[in-house]
JSON list of C-alpha atoms in Angstrom, two decimals:
[
{"chain": "A", "resi": 381, "resn": "MET", "atom": "CA", "xyz": [15.20, 27.60, -59.25]},
{"chain": "A", "resi": 382, "resn": "THR", "atom": "CA", "xyz": [16.70, 23.63, -59.37]},
{"chain": "A", "resi": 383, "resn": "GLU", "atom": "CA", "xyz": [19.33, 22.47, -61.35]},
{"chain": "A", "resi": 384, "resn": "ASP", "atom": "CA", "xyz": [16.41, 20.39, -63.40]},
{"chain": "A", "resi": 385, "resn": "GLN", "atom": "CA", "xyz": [14.79, 23.33, -64.06]},
{"chain": "A", "resi": 386, "resn": "LYS", "atom": "CA", "xyz": [17.64, 25.21, -65.53]},
{"chain": "A", "resi": 387, "resn": "ASN", "atom": "CA", "xyz": [19.09, 22.25, -67.42]},
{"chain": "A", "resi": 388, "resn": "ALA", "atom": "CA", "xyz": [15.50, 22.74, -68.96]},
{"chain": "A", "resi": 389, "resn": "ILE", "atom": "CA", "xyz": [15.62, 26.39, -69.75]},
{"chain": "A", "resi": 390, "resn": "ILE", "atom": "CA", "xyz": [19.07, 25.16, -72.01]},
{"chain": "A", "resi": 391, "resn": "ASN", "atom": "CA", "xyz": [17.27, 22.33, -73.29]},
{"chain": "A", "resi": 392, "resn": "SER", "atom": "CA", "xyz": [14.45, 24.57, -74.23]},
{"chain": "A", "resi": 393, "resn": "GLY", "atom": "CA", "xyz": [16.21, 27.36, -75.47]},
{"chain": "A", "resi": 394, "resn": "LYS", "atom": "CA", "xyz": [18.46, 24.51, -77.39]},
{"chain": "A", "resi": 395, "resn": "GLU", "atom": "CA", "xyz": [14.85, 23.45, -79.31]},
{"chain": "A", "resi": 396, "resn": "TYR", "atom": "CA", "xyz": [13.81, 26.77, -80.21]},
{"chain": "A", "resi": 397, "resn": "PHE", "atom": "CA", "xyz": [16.94, 27.62, -82.10]},
{"chain": "A", "resi": 398, "resn": "ARG", "atom": "CA", "xyz": [16.68, 23.70, -83.99]},
{"chain": "A", "resi": 399, "resn": "GLN", "atom": "CA", "xyz": [12.95, 24.12, -84.45]},
{"chain": "A", "resi": 400, "resn": "ILE", "atom": "CA", "xyz": [12.68, 28.51, -85.04]},
{"chain": "A", "resi": 401, "resn": "ILE", "atom": "CA", "xyz": [15.66, 29.66, -85.30]},
{"chain": "A", "resi": 402, "resn": "ILE", "atom": "CA", "xyz": [18.18, 28.07, -87.48]},
{"chain": "A", "resi": 403, "resn": "PRO", "atom": "CA", "xyz": [15.48, 26.73, -90.51]},
{"chain": "A", "resi": 404, "resn": "ASN", "atom": "CA", "xyz": [14.66, 30.42, -90.52]},
{"chain": "A", "resi": 405, "resn": "HIS", "atom": "CA", "xyz": [17.93, 31.42, -91.22]},
{"chain": "A", "resi": 406, "resn": "ILE", "atom": "CA", "xyz": [18.63, 28.85, -93.48]},
{"chain": "A", "resi": 407, "resn": "LYS", "atom": "CA", "xyz": [15.52, 29.51, -95.61]},
{"chain": "A", "resi": 408, "resn": "ASN", "atom": "CA", "xyz": [16.58, 33.36, -95.60]},
{"chain": "A", "resi": 409, "resn": "LEU", "atom": "CA", "xyz": [19.74, 32.26, -96.98]},
{"chain": "A", "resi": 410, "resn": "GLU", "atom": "CA", "xyz": [18.24, 29.87, -99.45]},
{"chain": "A", "resi": 411, "resn": "ARG", "atom": "CA", "xyz": [16.17, 32.80, -100.87]},
{"chain": "A", "resi": 412, "resn": "LEU", "atom": "CA", "xyz": [18.68, 35.38, -101.16]},
{"chain": "A", "resi": 413, "resn": "LYS", "atom": "CA", "xyz": [19.61, 36.60, -105.01]},
{"chain": "A", "resi": 414, "resn": "LEU", "atom": "CA", "xyz": [20.92, 39.50, -106.44]},
{"chain": "A", "resi": 415, "resn": "SER", "atom": "CA", "xyz": [17.62, 41.45, -107.51]},
{"chain": "A", "resi": 416, "resn": "LYS", "atom": "CA", "xyz": [16.66, 41.77, -103.19]},
{"chain": "A", "resi": 417, "resn": "PHE", "atom": "CA", "xyz": [19.61, 43.41, -102.03]},
{"chain": "A", "resi": 418, "resn": "ASN", "atom": "CA", "xyz": [19.36, 48.00, -102.03]},
{"chain": "A", "resi": 419, "resn": "ILE", "atom": "CA", "xyz": [22.94, 47.59, -103.89]},
{"chain": "A", "resi": 420, "resn": "ASN", "atom": "CA", "xyz": [25.03, 50.94, -103.28]},
{"chain": "A", "resi": 421, "resn": "PRO", "atom": "CA", "xyz": [27.96, 50.14, -105.99]},
{"chain": "A", "resi": 422, "resn": "PHE", "atom": "CA", "xyz": [30.53, 52.87, -104.58]},
{"chain": "A", "resi": 423, "resn": "LEU", "atom": "CA", "xyz": [30.00, 50.99, -100.99]},
{"chain": "A", "resi": 424, "resn": "VAL", "atom": "CA", "xyz": [30.05, 46.90, -102.01]},
{"chain": "A", "resi": 425, "resn": "ASN", "atom": "CA", "xyz": [32.98, 47.69, -104.55]},
{"chain": "A", "resi": 426, "resn": "TYR", "atom": "CA", "xyz": [34.83, 48.92, -101.30]},
{"chain": "A", "resi": 427, "resn": "LEU", "atom": "CA", "xyz": [33.58, 46.36, -98.81]},
{"chain": "A", "resi": 428, "resn": "ALA", "atom": "CA", "xyz": [35.12, 43.68, -101.50]},
{"chain": "A", "resi": 429, "resn": "ALA", "atom": "CA", "xyz": [38.22, 44.71, -101.92]},
{"chain": "A", "resi": 430, "resn": "PHE", "atom": "CA", "xyz": [38.14, 45.37, -98.26]},
{"chain": "A", "resi": 431, "resn": "LEU", "atom": "CA", "xyz": [36.95, 42.10, -97.32]},
{"chain": "A", "resi": 432, "resn": "CYS", "atom": "CA", "xyz": [38.94, 40.35, -99.79]},
{"chain": "A", "resi": 433, "resn": "GLY", "atom": "CA", "xyz": [41.53, 42.09, -101.32]},
{"chain": "A", "resi": 434, "resn": "ASN", "atom": "CA", "xyz": [39.56, 42.64, -104.63]},
{"chain": "A", "resi": 435, "resn": "THR", "atom": "CA", "xyz": [36.74, 42.83, -106.65]},
{"chain": "A", "resi": 436, "resn": "GLU", "atom": "CA", "xyz": [36.30, 39.87, -108.12]},
{"chain": "A", "resi": 437, "resn": "PRO", "atom": "CA", "xyz": [32.09, 39.24, -108.75]},
{"chain": "A", "resi": 438, "resn": "GLU", "atom": "CA", "xyz": [32.86, 36.25, -105.63]},
{"chain": "A", "resi": 439, "resn": "SER", "atom": "CA", "xyz": [33.91, 38.83, -103.86]},
{"chain": "A", "resi": 440, "resn": "LEU", "atom": "CA", "xyz": [31.14, 41.31, -104.21]},
{"chain": "A", "resi": 441, "resn": "ALA", "atom": "CA", "xyz": [29.30, 38.23, -103.41]},
{"chain": "A", "resi": 442, "resn": "LYS", "atom": "CA", "xyz": [30.74, 37.84, -99.66]},
{"chain": "A", "resi": 443, "resn": "ALA", "atom": "CA", "xyz": [30.05, 41.18, -99.27]},
{"chain": "A", "resi": 444, "resn": "LEU", "atom": "CA", "xyz": [26.87, 41.27, -100.22]},
{"chain": "A", "resi": 445, "resn": "ILE", "atom": "CA", "xyz": [26.26, 38.02, -98.33]},
{"chain": "A", "resi": 446, "resn": "TYR", "atom": "CA", "xyz": [27.91, 38.03, -95.19]},
{"chain": "A", "resi": 447, "resn": "PRO", "atom": "CA", "xyz": [26.31, 41.17, -93.37]},
{"chain": "A", "resi": 448, "resn": "ARG", "atom": "CA", "xyz": [22.23, 40.09, -94.26]},
{"chain": "A", "resi": 449, "resn": "ILE", "atom": "CA", "xyz": [23.05, 36.51, -93.43]},
{"chain": "A", "resi": 450, "resn": "LEU", "atom": "CA", "xyz": [25.23, 36.87, -90.58]},
{"chain": "A", "resi": 451, "resn": "ALA", "atom": "CA", "xyz": [23.24, 39.96, -88.91]},
{"chain": "A", "resi": 452, "resn": "THR", "atom": "CA", "xyz": [20.61, 41.26, -90.24]},
{"chain": "A", "resi": 453, "resn": "SER", "atom": "CA", "xyz": [18.07, 38.20, -91.08]},
{"chain": "A", "resi": 454, "resn": "LEU", "atom": "CA", "xyz": [19.32, 36.47, -87.76]},
{"chain": "A", "resi": 455, "resn": "SER", "atom": "CA", "xyz": [18.99, 39.41, -85.55]},
{"chain": "A", "resi": 456, "resn": "THR", "atom": "CA", "xyz": [15.47, 40.07, -87.02]},
{"chain": "A", "resi": 457, "resn": "SER", "atom": "CA", "xyz": [14.15, 36.42, -87.19]},
{"chain": "A", "resi": 458, "resn": "PHE", "atom": "CA", "xyz": [14.96, 36.01, -83.04]},
{"chain": "A", "resi": 459, "resn": "GLY", "atom": "CA", "xyz": [13.34, 39.43, -82.25]},
{"chain": "A", "resi": 460, "resn": "GLN", "atom": "CA", "xyz": [10.73, 38.37, -84.46]},
{"chain": "A", "resi": 461, "resn": "ASN", "atom": "CA", "xyz": [10.23, 34.70, -82.25]},
{"chain": "A", "resi": 462, "resn": "ILE", "atom": "CA", "xyz": [11.16, 35.50, -79.57]},
{"chain": "A", "resi": 463, "resn": "GLN", "atom": "CA", "xyz": [7.63, 34.84, -77.72]},
{"chain": "A", "resi": 464, "resn": "THR", "atom": "CA", "xyz": [7.86, 31.13, -78.34]},
{"chain": "A", "resi": 465, "resn": "PHE", "atom": "CA", "xyz": [10.65, 31.13, -76.18]},
{"chain": "A", "resi": 466, "resn": "ILE", "atom": "CA", "xyz": [8.95, 33.50, -73.61]},
{"chain": "A", "resi": 467, "resn": "SER", "atom": "CA", "xyz": [6.41, 31.28, -73.72]},
{"chain": "A", "resi": 468, "resn": "SER", "atom": "CA", "xyz": [8.42, 27.87, -72.44]},
{"chain": "A", "resi": 469, "resn": "LEU", "atom": "CA", "xyz": [9.95, 29.98, -69.63]},
{"chain": "A", "resi": 470, "resn": "GLU", "atom": "CA", "xyz": [6.35, 29.96, -69.01]},
{"chain": "A", "resi": 471, "resn": "GLU", "atom": "CA", "xyz": [5.76, 26.91, -69.15]},
{"chain": "A", "resi": 472, "resn": "ILE", "atom": "CA", "xyz": [9.25, 25.62, -67.25]},
{"chain": "A", "resi": 473, "resn": "THR", "atom": "CA", "xyz": [9.04, 27.98, -64.21]},
{"chain": "A", "resi": 474, "resn": "GLY", "atom": "CA", "xyz": [5.86, 27.12, -63.48]},
{"chain": "A", "resi": 475, "resn": "CYS", "atom": "CA", "xyz": [5.42, 31.16, -63.49]},
{"chain": "A", "resi": 476, "resn": "ALA", "atom": "CA", "xyz": [3.27, 31.92, -66.40]},
{"chain": "A", "resi": 477, "resn": "SER", "atom": "CA", "xyz": [1.08, 35.33, -65.70]},
{"chain": "A", "resi": 478, "resn": "GLY", "atom": "CA", "xyz": [-2.48, 35.61, -66.10]},
{"chain": "A", "resi": 479, "resn": "ILE", "atom": "CA", "xyz": [-2.42, 39.77, -66.15]},
{"chain": "A", "resi": 480, "resn": "GLU", "atom": "CA", "xyz": [-2.12, 41.39, -69.45]},
{"chain": "A", "resi": 481, "resn": "GLY", "atom": "CA", "xyz": [0.83, 43.03, -69.55]},
{"chain": "A", "resi": 482, "resn": "ILE", "atom": "CA", "xyz": [3.35, 40.29, -67.46]},
{"chain": "A", "resi": 483, "resn": "ASP", "atom": "CA", "xyz": [4.56, 37.76, -69.06]},
{"chain": "A", "resi": 484, "resn": "ILE", "atom": "CA", "xyz": [6.22, 35.51, -66.25]},
{"chain": "A", "resi": 485, "resn": "GLU", "atom": "CA", "xyz": [6.31, 35.84, -62.14]},
{"chain": "A", "resi": 486, "resn": "PHE", "atom": "CA", "xyz": [9.10, 34.38, -60.08]},
{"chain": "A", "resi": 487, "resn": "ILE", "atom": "CA", "xyz": [10.44, 34.78, -57.15]},
{"chain": "A", "resi": 488, "resn": "ASP", "atom": "CA", "xyz": [14.04, 36.53, -57.09]},
{"chain": "A", "resi": 489, "resn": "ALA", "atom": "CA", "xyz": [16.74, 34.20, -56.06]},
{"chain": "A", "resi": 490, "resn": "ILE", "atom": "CA", "xyz": [18.13, 37.63, -55.39]},
{"chain": "A", "resi": 491, "resn": "ASP", "atom": "CA", "xyz": [16.27, 40.15, -52.98]},
{"chain": "A", "resi": 492, "resn": "HIS", "atom": "CA", "xyz": [13.44, 36.56, -52.80]},
{"chain": "A", "resi": 493, "resn": "ARG", "atom": "CA", "xyz": [11.08, 39.21, -53.33]},
{"chain": "A", "resi": 494, "resn": "HIS", "atom": "CA", "xyz": [7.69, 37.94, -55.72]},
{"chain": "A", "resi": 495, "resn": "LYS", "atom": "CA", "xyz": [8.36, 39.58, -59.79]},
{"chain": "A", "resi": 496, "resn": "TYR", "atom": "CA", "xyz": [5.81, 40.28, -61.59]},
{"chain": "A", "resi": 497, "resn": "CYS", "atom": "CA", "xyz": [7.43, 40.92, -65.16]},
{"chain": "A", "resi": 498, "resn": "GLN", "atom": "CA", "xyz": [7.27, 41.45, -68.82]},
{"chain": "A", "resi": 499, "resn": "CYS", "atom": "CA", "xyz": [9.92, 39.95, -70.82]},
{"chain": "A", "resi": 500, "resn": "LYS", "atom": "CA", "xyz": [12.10, 41.88, -73.76]},
{"chain": "A", "resi": 501, "resn": "ALA", "atom": "CA", "xyz": [14.55, 40.56, -76.20]},
{"chain": "A", "resi": 502, "resn": "GLY", "atom": "CA", "xyz": [17.70, 42.60, -76.56]},
{"chain": "A", "resi": 503, "resn": "PRO", "atom": "CA", "xyz": [17.79, 46.18, -75.48]},
{"chain": "A", "resi": 504, "resn": "GLN", "atom": "CA", "xyz": [16.80, 47.96, -78.48]},
{"chain": "A", "resi": 505, "resn": "THR", "atom": "CA", "xyz": [13.94, 46.00, -79.62]},
{"chain": "A", "resi": 506, "resn": "ILE", "atom": "CA", "xyz": [11.24, 48.13, -78.12]},
{"chain": "A", "resi": 507, "resn": "ASN", "atom": "CA", "xyz": [10.12, 51.62, -79.72]},
{"chain": "A", "resi": 508, "resn": "LYS", "atom": "CA", "xyz": [9.07, 54.90, -78.46]},
{"chain": "A", "resi": 509, "resn": "ASP", "atom": "CA", "xyz": [5.38, 53.82, -77.95]},
{"chain": "A", "resi": 510, "resn": "ASP", "atom": "CA", "xyz": [5.75, 50.79, -75.87]},
{"chain": "A", "resi": 511, "resn": "ILE", "atom": "CA", "xyz": [7.35, 52.92, -73.48]},
{"chain": "A", "resi": 512, "resn": "ALA", "atom": "CA", "xyz": [3.53, 53.90, -72.34]},
{"chain": "A", "resi": 513, "resn": "THR", "atom": "CA", "xyz": [2.42, 50.56, -73.19]},
{"chain": "A", "resi": 514, "resn": "ILE", "atom": "CA", "xyz": [4.87, 49.23, -69.99]},
{"chain": "A", "resi": 515, "resn": "LEU", "atom": "CA", "xyz": [4.51, 51.96, -68.13]},
{"chain": "A", "resi": 516, "resn": "GLY", "atom": "CA", "xyz": [0.49, 51.53, -68.61]},
{"chain": "A", "resi": 517, "resn": "HIS", "atom": "CA", "xyz": [0.13, 47.84, -67.96]},
{"chain": "A", "resi": 518, "resn": "PHE", "atom": "CA", "xyz": [3.06, 48.02, -64.60]},
{"chain": "A", "resi": 519, "resn": "LYS", "atom": "CA", "xyz": [0.56, 51.11, -62.87]},
{"chain": "A", "resi": 520, "resn": "TYR", "atom": "CA", "xyz": [-2.15, 49.07, -63.24]},
{"chain": "A", "resi": 521, "resn": "LEU", "atom": "CA", "xyz": [-0.87, 46.83, -61.08]},
{"chain": "A", "resi": 522, "resn": "MET", "atom": "CA", "xyz": [0.21, 49.24, -58.61]},
{"chain": "A", "resi": 523, "resn": "ASN", "atom": "CA", "xyz": [-3.29, 50.86, -58.91]},
{"chain": "A", "resi": 524, "resn": "LYS", "atom": "CA", "xyz": [-4.67, 47.23, -57.61]},
{"chain": "A", "resi": 525, "resn": "SER", "atom": "CA", "xyz": [-1.75, 46.38, -55.16]},
{"chain": "A", "resi": 526, "resn": "ARG", "atom": "CA", "xyz": [-3.53, 49.07, -53.19]},
{"chain": "A", "resi": 527, "resn": "LEU", "atom": "CA", "xyz": [-7.21, 48.03, -53.36]},
{"chain": "A", "resi": 528, "resn": "ASP", "atom": "CA", "xyz": [-5.89, 44.64, -53.28]},
{"chain": "A", "resi": 529, "resn": "LYS", "atom": "CA", "xyz": [-3.27, 44.85, -50.64]},
{"chain": "A", "resi": 530, "resn": "MET", "atom": "CA", "xyz": [-0.97, 43.02, -52.65]},
{"chain": "A", "resi": 531, "resn": "GLY", "atom": "CA", "xyz": [1.95, 45.06, -51.26]},
{"chain": "A", "resi": 532, "resn": "LEU", "atom": "CA", "xyz": [3.59, 45.88, -54.05]},
{"chain": "A", "resi": 533, "resn": "GLN", "atom": "CA", "xyz": [6.62, 47.59, -54.32]},
{"chain": "A", "resi": 534, "resn": "PHE", "atom": "CA", "xyz": [7.96, 49.82, -57.50]},
{"chain": "A", "resi": 535, "resn": "ASP", "atom": "CA", "xyz": [11.11, 47.07, -57.44]},
{"chain": "A", "resi": 536, "resn": "ASP", "atom": "CA", "xyz": [8.59, 44.12, -57.68]},
{"chain": "A", "resi": 537, "resn": "LEU", "atom": "CA", "xyz": [7.41, 45.12, -60.90]},
{"chain": "A", "resi": 538, "resn": "VAL", "atom": "CA", "xyz": [10.93, 44.36, -63.84]},
{"chain": "A", "resi": 539, "resn": "VAL", "atom": "CA", "xyz": [11.06, 44.72, -68.07]},
{"chain": "A", "resi": 540, "resn": "GLY", "atom": "CA", "xyz": [13.13, 41.61, -68.12]},
{"chain": "A", "resi": 541, "resn": "VAL", "atom": "CA", "xyz": [15.93, 41.82, -71.25]},
{"chain": "A", "resi": 542, "resn": "LEU", "atom": "CA", "xyz": [16.54, 37.98, -72.15]},
{"chain": "A", "resi": 543, "resn": "TYR", "atom": "CA", "xyz": [20.34, 39.00, -73.85]},
{"chain": "A", "resi": 544, "resn": "GLY", "atom": "CA", "xyz": [22.60, 42.42, -73.85]},
{"chain": "A", "resi": 545, "resn": "GLU", "atom": "CA", "xyz": [24.61, 44.96, -71.39]},
{"chain": "A", "resi": 546, "resn": "SER", "atom": "CA", "xyz": [22.74, 48.01, -69.09]},
{"chain": "A", "resi": 547, "resn": "GLU", "atom": "CA", "xyz": [25.12, 49.80, -70.90]},
{"chain": "A", "resi": 548, "resn": "GLU", "atom": "CA", "xyz": [22.92, 48.91, -74.26]},
{"chain": "A", "resi": 549, "resn": "LEU", "atom": "CA", "xyz": [20.24, 49.68, -73.15]},
{"chain": "A", "resi": 550, "resn": "SER", "atom": "CA", "xyz": [18.55, 52.14, -75.07]},
{"chain": "A", "resi": 551, "resn": "ALA", "atom": "CA", "xyz": [17.19, 55.08, -74.05]},
{"chain": "A", "resi": 552, "resn": "ASN", "atom": "CA", "xyz": [13.84, 53.79, -74.39]},
{"chain": "A", "resi": 553, "resn": "TYR", "atom": "CA", "xyz": [14.15, 51.30, -72.02]},
{"chain": "A", "resi": 554, "resn": "LYS", "atom": "CA", "xyz": [16.16, 53.78, -69.62]},
{"chain": "A", "resi": 555, "resn": "VAL", "atom": "CA", "xyz": [12.68, 56.04, -69.48]},
{"chain": "A", "resi": 556, "resn": "ILE", "atom": "CA", "xyz": [11.25, 52.26, -68.00]},
{"chain": "A", "resi": 557, "resn": "ASP", "atom": "CA", "xyz": [14.02, 52.36, -65.90]},
{"chain": "A", "resi": 558, "resn": "SER", "atom": "CA", "xyz": [13.38, 55.26, -63.89]},
{"chain": "A", "resi": 559, "resn": "HIS", "atom": "CA", "xyz": [10.55, 54.24, -62.88]},
{"chain": "A", "resi": 560, "resn": "TYR", "atom": "CA", "xyz": [11.04, 50.64, -62.71]},
{"chain": "A", "resi": 561, "resn": "PRO", "atom": "CA", "xyz": [13.87, 48.13, -62.77]},
{"chain": "A", "resi": 562, "resn": "VAL", "atom": "CA", "xyz": [14.46, 46.67, -66.28]},
{"chain": "A", "resi": 563, "resn": "LEU", "atom": "CA", "xyz": [17.41, 43.96, -65.67]},
{"chain": "A", "resi": 564, "resn": "CYS", "atom": "CA", "xyz": [19.18, 42.81, -68.65]},
{"chain": "A", "resi": 565, "resn": "GLY", "atom": "CA", "xyz": [21.47, 39.87, -69.98]},
{"chain": "A", "resi": 566, "resn": "ALA", "atom": "CA", "xyz": [22.75, 38.01, -67.77]},
{"chain": "A", "resi": 567, "resn": "ASP", "atom": "CA", "xyz": [21.49, 40.05, -64.59]},
{"chain": "A", "resi": 568, "resn": "PHE", "atom": "CA", "xyz": [18.01, 38.98, -65.48]},
{"chain": "A", "resi": 569, "resn": "TRP", "atom": "CA", "xyz": [19.30, 35.15, -65.72]},
{"chain": "A", "resi": 570, "resn": "GLU", "atom": "CA", "xyz": [20.68, 36.06, -62.18]},
{"chain": "A", "resi": 571, "resn": "HIS", "atom": "CA", "xyz": [17.36, 36.96, -60.69]},
{"chain": "A", "resi": 572, "resn": "LEU", "atom": "CA", "xyz": [15.19, 34.42, -62.83]},
{"chain": "A", "resi": 573, "resn": "THR", "atom": "CA", "xyz": [18.28, 31.75, -61.88]},
{"chain": "A", "resi": 574, "resn": "GLY", "atom": "CA", "xyz": [20.45, 32.13, -58.64]},
{"chain": "A", "resi": 575, "resn": "ASP", "atom": "CA", "xyz": [22.92, 31.37, -61.36]},
{"chain": "A", "resi": 576, "resn": "LYS", "atom": "CA", "xyz": [25.38, 34.36, -62.17]},
{"chain": "A", "resi": 577, "resn": "ASN", "atom": "CA", "xyz": [27.13, 31.83, -64.30]},
{"chain": "A", "resi": 578, "resn": "PHE", "atom": "CA", "xyz": [23.79, 31.22, -66.38]},
{"chain": "A", "resi": 579, "resn": "TYR", "atom": "CA", "xyz": [23.58, 33.80, -69.08]},
{"chain": "A", "resi": 580, "resn": "TYR", "atom": "CA", "xyz": [27.06, 32.60, -70.41]},
{"chain": "A", "resi": 581, "resn": "ARG", "atom": "CA", "xyz": [25.98, 29.10, -70.02]},
{"chain": "A", "resi": 582, "resn": "LEU", "atom": "CA", "xyz": [22.09, 29.74, -71.86]},
{"chain": "A", "resi": 583, "resn": "SER", "atom": "CA", "xyz": [24.05, 31.30, -74.29]},
{"chain": "A", "resi": 584, "resn": "LYS", "atom": "CA", "xyz": [27.13, 28.64, -75.24]},
{"chain": "A", "resi": 585, "resn": "ALA", "atom": "CA", "xyz": [24.67, 26.44, -76.04]},
{"chain": "A", "resi": 586, "resn": "PHE", "atom": "CA", "xyz": [22.81, 28.33, -78.69]},
{"chain": "A", "resi": 587, "resn": "GLY", "atom": "CA", "xyz": [26.14, 27.86, -80.31]},
{"chain": "A", "resi": 588, "resn": "GLU", "atom": "CA", "xyz": [26.21, 23.44, -79.26]},
{"chain": "A", "resi": 589, "resn": "VAL", "atom": "CA", "xyz": [23.35, 23.70, -81.51]},
{"chain": "A", "resi": 590, "resn": "VAL", "atom": "CA", "xyz": [24.60, 23.37, -84.75]},
{"chain": "A", "resi": 591, "resn": "GLU", "atom": "CA", "xyz": [27.85, 21.14, -83.65]},
{"chain": "A", "resi": 592, "resn": "GLU", "atom": "CA", "xyz": [25.17, 18.84, -82.41]},
{"chain": "A", "resi": 593, "resn": "ASP", "atom": "CA", "xyz": [23.19, 18.68, -85.39]},
{"chain": "A", "resi": 594, "resn": "ASP", "atom": "CA", "xyz": [26.47, 19.06, -87.68]},
{"chain": "A", "resi": 595, "resn": "ILE", "atom": "CA", "xyz": [24.77, 21.99, -89.82]},
{"chain": "A", "resi": 596, "resn": "ASP", "atom": "CA", "xyz": [27.75, 22.83, -91.87]},
{"chain": "A", "resi": 597, "resn": "GLY", "atom": "CA", "xyz": [26.96, 26.68, -92.64]},
{"chain": "A", "resi": 598, "resn": "SER", "atom": "CA", "xyz": [30.00, 27.42, -94.55]},
{"chain": "A", "resi": 599, "resn": "LEU", "atom": "CA", "xyz": [29.06, 24.95, -97.56]},
{"chain": "A", "resi": 600, "resn": "MET", "atom": "CA", "xyz": [25.81, 26.85, -97.08]},
{"chain": "A", "resi": 601, "resn": "ILE", "atom": "CA", "xyz": [26.62, 29.82, -97.45]},
{"chain": "A", "resi": 602, "resn": "GLU", "atom": "CA", "xyz": [29.11, 28.85, -99.81]},
{"chain": "A", "resi": 603, "resn": "LYS", "atom": "CA", "xyz": [26.92, 27.63, -102.73]},
{"chain": "A", "resi": 604, "resn": "LYS", "atom": "CA", "xyz": [24.50, 30.78, -101.95]},
{"chain": "A", "resi": 605, "resn": "VAL", "atom": "CA", "xyz": [27.99, 33.28, -102.33]},
{"chain": "A", "resi": 606, "resn": "LYS", "atom": "CA", "xyz": [29.00, 31.14, -106.19]},
{"chain": "A", "resi": 607, "resn": "GLU", "atom": "CA", "xyz": [24.98, 32.11, -107.33]},
{"chain": "A", "resi": 608, "resn": "ILE", "atom": "CA", "xyz": [25.11, 35.45, -106.49]},
{"chain": "A", "resi": 609, "resn": "ALA", "atom": "CA", "xyz": [28.42, 35.09, -107.87]},
{"chain": "A", "resi": 610, "resn": "ALA", "atom": "CA", "xyz": [26.81, 33.87, -110.95]},
{"chain": "A", "resi": 611, "resn": "GLU", "atom": "CA", "xyz": [23.53, 36.32, -111.40]},
{"chain": "A", "resi": 612, "resn": "ILE", "atom": "CA", "xyz": [26.90, 39.73, -111.37]},
{"chain": "A", "resi": 613, "resn": "ILE", "atom": "CA", "xyz": [29.07, 37.39, -113.77]},
{"chain": "A", "resi": 614, "resn": "GLU", "atom": "CA", "xyz": [25.40, 37.56, -115.85]},
{"chain": "A", "resi": 615, "resn": "LYS", "atom": "CA", "xyz": [24.75, 41.40, -115.49]},
{"chain": "A", "resi": 616, "resn": "GLY", "atom": "CA", "xyz": [27.87, 42.61, -116.26]},
{"chain": "A", "resi": 617, "resn": "GLY", "atom": "CA", "xyz": [29.07, 43.88, -112.80]},
{"chain": "A", "resi": 618, "resn": "LEU", "atom": "CA", "xyz": [27.86, 45.80, -109.70]}
]
C-alpha cells in the first residue's frame, strides 16, 4: 500500500471521529439526567468516596458520569457506526468486495496473496450466532473457488478485527480462528498496509482530532457533573 493510501486512511479515520463519533459522544453526554442511571446506592456512594474521598453530590455525580461517558457510551457508538469507517476503507483501498459476507479484498502485504476479508470492530464484538454466519459465507466462497478454479486457500479468507490484541479475542472469534485466520489489531493493519506501526499511527490520529478541533471535553463534563449534582441535591441524596 502506498504512503498516500495510508495517509488517506488516517485522514478518513479522523473524519469518521469528527463527523460521527464526537457528535454522538457529546450528544450522549448532554442527554444525561439522573433518571437515566440505574443506581445502586451502595456502590455509587462507595465509588464516590473511592474516587473523590467523600460522598458529596458532585462526587456522586462524577461516580455516575465518568464510567458512562468515558467508556460505555463511547464504545457503543464506535461499534454501532463502525461500518461507516469500513466503507471508507473500501473506497480508499479500491478493494470493496461485491461478494456477500466480504467487506474488502486486498493483496496481503505479508504473503502477497489475495485476501477476502470480513471486518469487525473489536475483539469482543461478535456473538455466538455470528459464528455460523461468517463460517457460512467463507464456506460458500471456498466451494465457489473449487468450481471456478480460483485457487483459494483457507488462509485467504480472514476476519479483520480493527482494534485489540489477539489475547483479547472472545471464544466466538477463537472458534472462527480454528477454521480461518482472525487478524486482530496491529496484525490486521500490518497485513493490509505493510506497515507494522500503522495501527499505532491510526489510533494516535484519532486522539489528535480533539486537539485539532479545539474541543474541551473537560468543561462539558464539569458542566454535566454540576447539573447531576443539582438533581441529587434536589432529590435529597442517593
